[in-house]
Coordinates of C-alpha atoms in Angstrom, one line a residue:
M1 CA 14.5 4.3 -25.4
R2 CA 15.3 0.6 -26.0
E3 CA 13.8 -1.9 -23.5
T4 CA 16.3 -4.0 -21.6
E5 CA 16.2 -7.8 -22.3
P6 CA 16.8 -10.3 -19.5
Q7 CA 20.5 -11.1 -19.0
T8 CA 22.2 -14.1 -17.6
K9 CA 24.5 -12.1 -15.4
K10 CA 22.8 -10.2 -12.7
G11 CA 23.9 -7.2 -10.7
A12 CA 23.6 -6.9 -6.9
P13 CA 20.4 -5.5 -5.4
D14 CA 20.4 -2.1 -3.9
F15 CA 21.9 -2.7 -0.4
Q16 CA 20.4 0.4 1.2
L17 CA 16.9 -0.4 -0.1
L18 CA 17.1 -4.0 1.1
I19 CA 18.3 -3.0 4.6
L20 CA 15.7 -0.3 4.9
T21 CA 13.0 -2.8 4.0
L22 CA 14.1 -5.3 6.6
M23 CA 14.4 -2.5 9.2
L24 CA 10.9 -1.4 8.6
V25 CA 9.5 -4.9 8.8
G26 CA 11.5 -5.6 12.0
F27 CA 10.3 -2.4 13.6
G28 CA 6.7 -3.3 12.5
L29 CA 7.0 -6.6 14.3
V30 CA 8.2 -4.9 17.5
M31 CA 5.4 -2.4 17.4
V32 CA 2.7 -5.0 16.6
F33 CA 3.9 -6.8 19.8
S34 CA 3.8 -3.6 21.8
A35 CA 0.4 -2.5 20.5
S36 CA -1.4 -5.9 20.8
S37 CA 0.1 -7.8 23.7
S38 CA -1.9 -6.0 26.4
I39 CA -5.1 -6.8 24.6
T40 CA -4.5 -10.5 23.7
V41 CA -3.0 -11.6 27.0
I42 CA -6.4 -11.0 28.8
S43 CA -8.7 -12.2 26.1
K44 CA -10.1 -15.7 25.7
N45 CA -10.6 -15.0 22.0
F46 CA -6.8 -14.8 21.6
N47 CA -6.1 -17.8 23.9
Y48 CA -4.6 -15.4 26.5
D49 CA -1.5 -15.3 24.3
S50 CA 0.5 -12.0 24.4
L51 CA 2.2 -13.0 21.1
Y52 CA -1.0 -13.9 19.3
F53 CA -0.7 -11.2 16.6
T54 CA 3.1 -11.1 16.7
K55 CA 3.4 -14.7 15.8
R56 CA 1.0 -14.3 12.9
Q57 CA 2.7 -11.2 11.7
L58 CA 6.1 -13.0 11.9
L59 CA 4.7 -15.9 9.8
W60 CA 3.5 -13.4 7.2
A61 CA 6.9 -11.6 7.3
G62 CA 8.6 -14.9 6.7
L63 CA 6.4 -15.6 3.7
G64 CA 6.9 -12.1 2.5
G65 CA 10.6 -12.4 2.8
L66 CA 10.5 -15.6 0.7
A67 CA 8.3 -13.8 -1.9
M68 CA 10.7 -10.9 -1.9
L69 CA 13.7 -13.2 -2.4
V70 CA 12.0 -15.0 -5.3
A71 CA 10.8 -11.7 -6.9
M72 CA 14.2 -10.0 -6.8
N73 CA 15.8 -13.0 -8.6
I74 CA 13.3 -12.8 -11.5
H75 CA 14.3 -10.2 -14.1
Y76 CA 11.6 -7.5 -13.9
A77 CA 11.0 -7.6 -17.7
K78 CA 9.5 -11.1 -17.3
Y79 CA 6.7 -9.6 -15.2
K80 CA 5.1 -8.3 -18.4
K81 CA 3.9 -11.8 -19.0
L82 CA 4.0 -13.4 -15.6
F83 CA 1.4 -10.9 -14.1
V84 CA -1.3 -11.6 -16.7
P85 CA -2.9 -14.7 -15.2
V86 CA -2.6 -13.2 -11.7
F87 CA -4.3 -10.0 -13.0
V88 CA -7.2 -12.0 -14.4
I89 CA -7.6 -14.0 -11.2
T90 CA -7.5 -10.7 -9.2
I91 CA -10.4 -9.2 -11.3
I92 CA -12.5 -12.4 -10.7
M93 CA -11.8 -12.1 -7.0
L94 CA -12.8 -8.4 -7.0
M95 CA -16.0 -9.3 -8.8
L96 CA -16.9 -12.0 -6.2
V97 CA -15.9 -10.5 -2.9
P98 CA -18.8 -7.9 -2.7
Y99 CA -21.2 -10.9 -2.7
I100 CA -19.5 -13.7 -0.9
G101 CA -16.8 -11.9 1.1
V102 CA -16.6 -11.2 4.8
V103 CA -17.6 -7.7 6.2
R104 CA -15.0 -5.9 8.2
N105 CA -15.1 -2.3 9.2
G106 CA -18.1 -1.6 7.0
A107 CA -16.6 -3.1 3.8
R108 CA -17.1 -6.6 2.3
S109 CA -13.5 -6.8 1.1
W110 CA -12.2 -10.0 2.6
F111 CA -12.3 -13.7 1.8
G112 CA -12.3 -15.7 5.0
V113 CA -9.9 -18.7 4.9
G114 CA -10.2 -20.3 8.3
S115 CA -8.9 -17.8 10.9
L116 CA -7.0 -16.0 8.2
G117 CA -8.3 -13.4 5.7
I118 CA -7.3 -12.6 2.1
Q119 CA -7.9 -9.1 0.7
P120 CA -8.0 -9.1 -3.1
T121 CA -7.6 -5.3 -3.2
E122 CA -4.0 -5.7 -2.0
L123 CA -3.2 -7.9 -4.9
A124 CA -5.1 -5.6 -7.3
K125 CA -2.7 -2.7 -6.4
I126 CA 0.5 -4.4 -7.6
T127 CA -1.0 -6.2 -10.6
T128 CA -2.6 -2.9 -11.8
I129 CA 0.8 -1.2 -11.5
L130 CA 2.4 -3.9 -13.6
Y131 CA -0.4 -3.8 -16.2
L132 CA -0.4 0.0 -16.6
A133 CA 3.4 0.1 -16.9
A134 CA 3.4 -2.6 -19.6
L135 CA 0.5 -0.9 -21.4
I136 CA 2.0 2.6 -21.3
T137 CA 5.4 1.3 -22.4
K138 CA 3.9 -0.6 -25.3
K139 CA 2.0 2.5 -26.6
G140 CA 5.0 4.7 -26.5
D141 CA 4.4 8.1 -28.0
H142 CA 0.8 7.1 -28.8
F143 CA 0.1 7.4 -25.1
R144 CA -0.4 11.1 -25.5
N145 CA -3.1 10.5 -28.0
F146 CA -6.4 10.5 -26.2
R147 CA -8.3 7.8 -28.1
K148 CA -5.5 5.4 -28.9
G149 CA -3.4 5.8 -25.8
F150 CA -4.9 7.6 -22.8
L151 CA -8.5 6.4 -22.9
P152 CA -7.7 2.6 -22.8
V153 CA -5.5 3.2 -19.7
M154 CA -8.2 5.2 -17.9
L155 CA -10.9 2.6 -18.7
I156 CA -8.8 -0.1 -17.0
V157 CA -8.2 2.2 -13.9
G158 CA -11.9 3.1 -13.8
F159 CA -13.0 -0.5 -14.0
I160 CA -10.7 -1.7 -11.2
A161 CA -11.6 1.3 -9.0
G162 CA -15.3 0.7 -9.6
L163 CA -15.0 -3.0 -8.5
I164 CA -13.2 -1.8 -5.3
M165 CA -16.0 0.8 -4.6
L166 CA -18.6 -2.0 -4.8
Q167 CA -17.2 -3.4 -1.6
P168 CA -17.1 -0.5 -0.7
D169 CA -13.5 0.3 0.2
L170 CA -12.9 4.1 -0.2
G171 CA -9.4 4.1 1.2
S172 CA -8.1 1.4 -1.1
C173 CA -9.8 3.0 -4.0
L174 CA -8.1 6.3 -3.3
I175 CA -4.8 4.6 -3.0
L176 CA -5.2 2.7 -6.3
V177 CA -6.4 5.8 -8.2
A178 CA -3.6 8.0 -6.8
C179 CA -0.9 5.4 -7.6
C180 CA -2.2 5.0 -11.1
G181 CA -2.2 8.7 -11.5
I182 CA 1.5 8.8 -10.5
I183 CA 2.3 6.2 -13.2
I184 CA 0.2 8.0 -15.8
I185 CA 2.0 11.3 -15.1
A186 CA 5.4 9.6 -15.1
G187 CA 4.4 8.0 -18.4
G188 CA 4.1 11.4 -20.1
A189 CA 0.3 11.8 -20.3
N190 CA -1.2 15.1 -21.5
L191 CA -2.1 17.2 -18.5
K192 CA -5.5 18.2 -20.1
H193 CA -6.4 14.6 -20.3
I194 CA -5.4 14.0 -16.7
F195 CA -7.5 16.8 -15.3
A196 CA -10.5 15.7 -17.4
S197 CA -10.1 12.1 -16.2
I198 CA -10.0 13.1 -12.6
L199 CA -13.4 14.8 -12.9
V200 CA -14.8 11.8 -14.7
L201 CA -13.5 9.4 -12.0
I202 CA -15.0 11.5 -9.2
I203 CA -18.4 11.5 -10.9
G204 CA -18.1 7.8 -11.6
A205 CA -17.1 6.9 -8.1
S206 CA -20.0 9.0 -6.8
L207 CA -22.4 7.1 -9.0
V208 CA -21.1 3.7 -7.9
V209 CA -21.4 4.6 -4.2
S210 CA -24.9 6.0 -4.8
V211 CA -26.1 3.0 -6.7
N212 CA -24.5 0.7 -4.1
A213 CA -26.1 2.6 -1.2
L214 CA -29.5 2.5 -3.0
F215 CA -29.6 -1.3 -3.5
N216 CA -27.6 -2.1 -0.3
P217 CA -28.6 0.5 2.2
D218 CA -27.3 -1.4 5.3
R219 CA -23.8 -2.1 4.0
G220 CA -21.6 0.5 5.7
S221 CA -23.2 3.8 4.7
D222 CA -23.6 4.9 8.4
Y223 CA -20.0 3.8 9.0
R224 CA -18.6 6.0 6.2
A225 CA -20.8 8.9 7.1
G226 CA -19.6 8.7 10.7
R227 CA -16.0 8.9 9.6
I228 CA -16.6 12.0 7.6
A229 CA -18.5 13.6 10.5
S230 CA -15.8 12.7 13.0
F231 CA -13.2 14.4 10.8
L232 CA -15.2 17.6 10.5
D233 CA -16.1 17.7 14.2
P234 CA -14.7 14.8 16.3
W235 CA -15.8 16.6 19.6
G236 CA -19.4 16.7 18.4
D237 CA -19.8 13.0 19.3
P238 CA -16.8 12.1 21.5
Q239 CA -18.3 8.7 22.5
G240 CA -19.5 7.8 19.0
S241 CA -18.2 8.7 15.6
G242 CA -15.4 10.9 17.0
Y243 CA -14.1 8.3 19.6
H244 CA -11.5 6.7 17.3
L245 CA -9.9 10.0 16.2
L246 CA -10.0 11.6 19.7
S247 CA -8.3 8.5 21.2
S248 CA -5.6 8.7 18.5
L249 CA -5.1 12.4 19.2
K250 CA -4.9 11.7 23.0
A251 CA -2.2 9.1 22.3
L252 CA -0.1 11.5 20.2
G253 CA -0.6 14.2 22.8
H254 CA 0.4 12.0 25.7
G255 CA 3.6 11.1 23.9
G256 CA 4.9 14.6 24.2
L257 CA 8.4 15.3 23.1
T258 CA 10.2 12.2 24.2
G259 CA 7.4 9.7 24.6
A260 CA 6.1 7.5 27.5
G261 CA 8.6 4.7 26.7
F262 CA 8.4 1.5 24.8
G263 CA 5.4 -0.6 25.9
Q264 CA 4.1 2.2 28.2
S265 CA 1.2 3.4 25.9
I266 CA -2.0 4.0 27.8
Q267 CA -4.4 4.5 24.9
K268 CA -3.6 1.0 23.6
L269 CA -5.2 -0.4 26.7
H270 CA -8.7 -0.9 25.3
Y271 CA -9.1 2.8 24.5
L272 CA -7.5 3.1 21.1
P273 CA -9.3 0.9 18.5
Y274 CA -7.1 -1.4 16.5
P275 CA -3.9 -0.1 18.0
Y276 CA -1.9 -2.9 16.2
N277 CA -3.4 -2.1 12.8
D278 CA -5.0 1.2 11.6
F279 CA -3.8 3.2 14.6
I280 CA -0.4 1.8 15.1
F281 CA 1.3 5.2 14.3
A282 CA -0.6 6.6 17.3
V283 CA 1.1 4.0 19.5
I284 CA 4.4 4.9 18.0
G285 CA 3.8 8.6 18.8
E286 CA 2.7 7.9 22.3
E287 CA 5.6 5.6 23.2
F288 CA 8.4 7.4 21.3
G289 CA 7.1 11.0 21.3
F290 CA 7.7 13.7 18.8
I291 CA 11.4 12.9 18.5
G292 CA 10.9 9.2 17.9
S293 CA 8.0 9.8 15.5
A294 CA 10.1 12.3 13.6
A295 CA 13.0 9.9 13.3
F296 CA 10.7 7.2 12.1
L297 CA 9.2 9.5 9.5
L298 CA 12.6 10.6 8.3
C299 CA 13.6 6.9 7.9
Y300 CA 10.4 6.3 5.9
L301 CA 11.1 9.3 3.7
Y302 CA 14.6 8.2 3.0
F303 CA 13.2 4.8 2.1
I304 CA 10.8 6.3 -0.4
W305 CA 13.5 8.6 -1.8
R306 CA 15.9 5.7 -2.2
G307 CA 13.1 3.8 -4.0
L308 CA 12.7 6.7 -6.4
I309 CA 16.4 6.9 -7.1
V310 CA 16.4 3.1 -7.9
S311 CA 13.4 3.5 -10.2
L312 CA 14.8 6.5 -12.1
R313 CA 18.2 4.8 -12.7
C314 CA 16.5 1.9 -14.5
P315 CA 17.7 1.8 -18.1
D316 CA 14.3 1.2 -19.7
P317 CA 10.9 2.9 -19.3
Y318 CA 9.0 -0.2 -18.2
G319 CA 11.2 -0.7 -15.1
T320 CA 11.1 3.0 -14.3
L321 CA 7.2 3.0 -14.4
V322 CA 6.9 -0.1 -12.3
G323 CA 9.4 1.2 -9.7
V324 CA 7.7 4.6 -9.6
G325 CA 4.3 2.9 -9.2
I326 CA 5.5 0.7 -6.3
V327 CA 7.1 3.6 -4.5
G328 CA 4.0 5.7 -5.1
L329 CA 1.8 3.0 -3.7
I330 CA 3.8 2.9 -0.5
A331 CA 4.0 6.7 -0.1
V332 CA 0.3 7.3 -0.8
Q333 CA -0.8 4.5 1.6
A334 CA 1.5 5.8 4.3
F335 CA 0.3 9.3 3.9
I336 CA -3.4 8.3 4.1
N337 CA -2.8 6.1 7.2
I338 CA -0.7 8.7 9.1
G339 CA -2.9 11.6 7.8
G340 CA -6.0 9.9 9.2
V341 CA -4.4 9.1 12.6
S342 CA -3.2 12.7 12.9
H343 CA -6.5 14.4 11.8
T344 CA -4.9 15.7 8.6
I345 CA -7.4 13.8 6.4
P346 CA -10.5 11.6 7.2
I347 CA -9.8 8.2 8.6
T348 CA -10.1 5.6 5.8
G349 CA -9.0 2.4 7.6
V350 CA -5.8 1.5 5.6
T351 CA -2.7 0.0 7.0
L352 CA 0.7 1.6 7.4
P353 CA 3.0 -0.3 5.0
F354 CA 5.4 -2.7 6.7
I355 CA 4.4 -1.6 10.2
S356 CA 0.7 -2.4 10.7
Y357 CA -0.6 -5.9 11.4
G358 CA -2.0 -7.4 8.3
G359 CA -0.9 -10.5 6.4
S360 CA -2.2 -9.7 2.9
S361 CA -0.7 -6.2 3.0
L362 CA 2.7 -7.2 4.3
L363 CA 3.0 -10.1 1.9
I364 CA 2.2 -8.0 -1.1
M365 CA 4.3 -5.1 0.0
M366 CA 7.4 -7.3 0.5
A367 CA 6.8 -9.0 -2.9
S368 CA 6.6 -5.6 -4.5
M369 CA 9.9 -4.6 -2.9
G370 CA 11.3 -7.8 -4.4
I371 CA 10.3 -6.4 -7.9
L372 CA 11.9 -3.1 -7.0
L373 CA 15.1 -4.8 -5.9
S374 CA 15.1 -6.7 -9.2
I375 CA 14.9 -3.3 -11.0
S376 CA 17.9 -2.1 -9.0
R377 CA 19.9 -5.2 -10.0
E378 CA 19.6 -4.3 -13.7
Y379 CA 21.1 -0.8 -13.1
N380 CA 23.9 -2.3 -11.0
R381 CA 24.5 -4.9 -13.7
V382 CA 24.9 -2.2 -16.4
Q383 CA 27.2 -0.2 -14.2
R384 CA 29.4 -3.3 -13.6
T385 CA 29.7 -4.3 -17.2
E386 CA 29.9 -0.8 -18.8
K387 CA 33.4 0.2 -19.6
P388 CA 34.5 3.6 -18.3
K389 CA 34.6 6.3 -21.0
R390 CA 38.0 7.8 -22.0
F391 CA 38.3 11.4 -22.6

């Protein structure tokens, strides 16, 4: 398949995908206000401002919108070269953050910049997607060869995953590895190589965690063990390790079929931890009930489906792999967040894309959507310029 070169004339971005993105960001702003206002309005730490987190999220949404606008107006093929310096900077940041970063939720994964925070892991997700897509496309049919194609790709994935586990940030590591796995499968890798690499990655991650725990015994080991224990038996320690999960389940249960109503959540009133961040879906479930949560999830699923359609329509393999990687990133992260909140999988402390409070996450997600919209413009350009066939 021939790769598409940048053209002077551009097609229109996919309207449905653009509207769905803006709808999710808008709904996220509303829910951040609902989930945080009752906490910040009575706290001196937040200047008694009910809009403390909302205003910050709105600022990041504005920056994200600008990043999305810029990204969608750059032909996606140019990212093969544009991402390289960013990828190098990201690796340097990942190497530094375990030693000079700020500890939050048991992981040293943030750089503190005044009152704001920058999480290099978020940047690593999209730059790794761009790198893998370019590498797999360049190798072509040789990608199915273990030594020449598959092994170099897996070394990159293992290296980045290892840096993230040094923080340690298990949730982000799982998201990155799963997303890379989706790209590798979409790129046509040999299934035997894939299964073998999964085993190697599990062993490697276990070694990294073990070595990190040996030399840094106080950095989050009890925190992670508590999360696993709370998943297996949250009622075993309802006031300790199981408190977060039980509060989340109480919120979902209180929502019932139709919900308590917007702004009427009880668990967000200093019961549910981080209701505006990790557990924002629990607030959605409590305020809008099963019906509202189902409607939200259906909208989210349609958004993911539309993203896949846009990716598969791309006329060259690089754009397809980038698009599939971005959609996979959003889908996997949403599943891990909602799965943790609903007691489907252990809580890992990742945000719900476009909805949860978090500047780095929102900015990178919206910039990623700009790249996906750029991919959609290429398909629309080809459709517009291609003459209809005569039979």
